[in-house]
Tab-separated table of C-alpha atoms and ligand atoms in Angstrom:
chain	number	residue	atom	x	y	z
P	1448	UNK	CA	116.972	68.035	121.207
P	1449	UNK	CA	118.824	69.829	124.735
P	1450	UNK	CA	121.520	72.123	123.713
P	1451	UNK	CA	124.660	70.651	124.905
P	1452	UNK	CA	126.756	72.377	128.271
P	1453	UNK	CA	130.188	73.206	128.333
P	1454	UNK	CA	131.082	69.611	130.324
P	1455	UNK	CA	129.549	67.654	127.680
P	1456	UNK	CA	131.720	69.737	124.785
P	1457	UNK	CA	135.003	66.937	123.865
P	1458	UNK	CA	137.892	69.000	125.311
P	1459	UNK	CA	139.524	71.994	123.447
P	1460	UNK	CA	135.891	71.668	121.746
P	1461	UNK	CA	137.523	69.603	119.068
P	1462	UNK	CA	135.163	68.940	116.091
P	1463	UNK	CA	134.998	65.331	115.752
P	1464	UNK	CA	131.973	64.840	112.901
P	1465	UNK	CA	133.162	66.292	109.742
P	1466	UNK	CA	130.288	68.656	108.141
P	1467	UNK	CA	128.794	68.756	111.419
P	1468	UNK	CA	128.389	73.023	110.696
P	1469	UNK	CA	125.324	72.301	108.493
P	1470	UNK	CA	123.470	70.932	111.223
P	1471	UNK	CA	123.217	74.597	112.894
P	1472	UNK	CA	120.636	76.704	111.408
P	1473	UNK	CA	122.543	79.732	112.122
P	1474	UNK	CA	119.959	81.912	110.389
P	1475	UNK	CA	118.019	82.098	113.391
P	1476	UNK	CA	120.441	84.363	114.979
P	1477	UNK	CA	119.733	87.069	112.660
P	1478	UNK	CA	118.384	90.733	113.641
P	1479	UNK	CA	118.545	92.077	109.539
P	1480	UNK	CA	117.905	90.097	106.162
P	1481	UNK	CA	118.859	90.971	102.999
P	1482	UNK	CA	116.315	90.652	100.029
P	1483	UNK	CA	117.783	90.368	96.625
P	1484	UNK	CA	116.531	93.122	94.104
P	1485	UNK	CA	116.984	91.144	90.746
P	1486	UNK	CA	116.255	93.572	88.360
P	1487	UNK	CA	119.212	95.984	89.822
P	1488	UNK	CA	121.843	92.929	89.938
P	1489	UNK	CA	124.601	92.697	87.333
P	1490	UNK	CA	126.146	88.984	88.194
P	1491	UNK	CA	129.111	90.169	89.156
P	1492	UNK	CA	129.308	87.543	92.424
P	1493	UNK	CA	130.857	89.716	94.850
P	1494	UNK	CA	128.260	89.138	97.128
P	1495	UNK	CA	128.867	85.483	96.921
P	1496	UNK	CA	132.837	85.985	97.429
P	1497	UNK	CA	132.239	88.493	100.512
P	1498	UNK	CA	129.553	86.208	102.246
P	1499	UNK	CA	131.620	84.811	105.216
P	1500	UNK	CA	128.412	81.847	105.700
P	1501	UNK	CA	128.392	80.805	102.129
P	1502	UNK	CA	124.597	81.589	102.398
P	1503	UNK	CA	124.288	82.814	98.992
P	1504	UNK	CA	123.248	80.232	96.255
P	1505	UNK	CA	125.092	80.159	92.779
P	1506	UNK	CA	123.903	77.689	89.845
P	1507	UNK	CA	125.513	77.666	86.302
P	1508	UNK	CA	127.576	80.669	87.236
P	1509	UNK	CA	124.605	83.341	88.323
P	1510	UNK	CA	123.398	83.942	91.572
P	1511	UNK	CA	120.213	82.624	92.929
P	1512	UNK	CA	117.853	83.603	96.404
P	1513	UNK	CA	119.946	83.949	99.601
P	1514	UNK	CA	119.963	80.264	102.247
P	1515	UNK	CA	118.021	81.852	104.654
P	1516	UNK	CA	118.873	78.786	106.742
P	1517	UNK	CA	122.424	79.807	107.220
P	1518	UNK	CA	122.371	83.622	106.652
P	1519	UNK	CA	123.222	85.523	109.433
P	1520	UNK	CA	122.057	88.995	108.707
P	1521	UNK	CA	125.592	90.564	108.667
P	1522	UNK	CA	124.840	93.041	105.625
P	1523	UNK	CA	128.700	92.388	104.061
P	1524	UNK	CA	126.974	91.340	100.616
P	1525	UNK	CA	124.651	94.975	101.169
P	1526	UNK	CA	127.872	96.896	101.468
P	1527	UNK	CA	129.724	95.368	98.698
P	1528	UNK	CA	127.160	94.827	96.455
P	1529	UNK	CA	127.946	97.388	93.353
P	1530	UNK	CA	124.790	97.241	91.460
P	1531	UNK	CA	123.243	98.535	88.413
P	1532	UNK	CA	124.168	102.186	87.924
P	1533	UNK	CA	124.421	102.865	91.751
P	1534	UNK	CA	121.107	101.120	92.401
P	1535	UNK	CA	122.257	98.595	95.000
P	1536	UNK	CA	120.818	94.678	94.418
P	1537	UNK	CA	120.879	93.842	97.827
P	1538	UNK	CA	119.137	95.716	100.755
P	1539	UNK	CA	118.956	95.150	104.349
P	1540	UNK	CA	115.819	94.896	106.273
P	1541	UNK	CA	114.556	94.398	110.074
P	1542	UNK	CA	113.883	90.487	110.407
P	1543	UNK	CA	109.953	90.004	110.523
P	1544	UNK	CA	108.690	93.538	108.628
V	2982	SF4	S1	123.557	89.217	105.249
V	2982	SF4	FE1	126.049	87.724	105.338
V	2982	SF4	S2	125.440	86.115	106.373
V	2982	SF4	FE2	123.575	87.238	104.987
V	2982	SF4	S3	123.826	86.593	102.599
V	2982	SF4	FE3	124.766	89.011	103.393
V	2982	SF4	S4	127.145	88.076	103.896
V	2982	SF4	FE4	125.873	86.241	103.648
V	2983	SF4	S1	126.908	91.735	94.787
V	2983	SF4	FE1	124.512	92.446	93.786
V	2983	SF4	S2	125.134	93.180	91.840
V	2983	SF4	FE2	126.586	91.277	92.465
V	2983	SF4	S3	125.877	89.414	92.367
V	2983	SF4	FE3	125.825	90.244	94.389
V	2983	SF4	S4	123.382	91.306	94.144
V	2983	SF4	FE4	124.322	91.467	91.646
């Protein structure tokens, strides 16, 4: 699909279709990728609370893998993660390595 130019956008860039943000896989913007280390995870869910992109999946009150389609790699989750006994449960690695 050809990207829209500014002349194609509605005045004020008003969103006319609810839920359309899910179509944009913003994970392609990432230069660093968070990696979960489950053995250091205490399931505090801080990462889920702090993630600005809702890119951490939670099921039955427990965190699961990252949703890399929408994770922009900002690193907030890794920064806020307390981990277990000083060992982080999220580390940031360079994308593609
Ligand atoms: S790196 Fe940023 S966008 Fe990705 S899961 Fe962590 S807080 Fe969310
Ligand atoms: S912030 Fe860290 S310790 Fe807490 S749930 Fe997320 S990965 Fe696990």
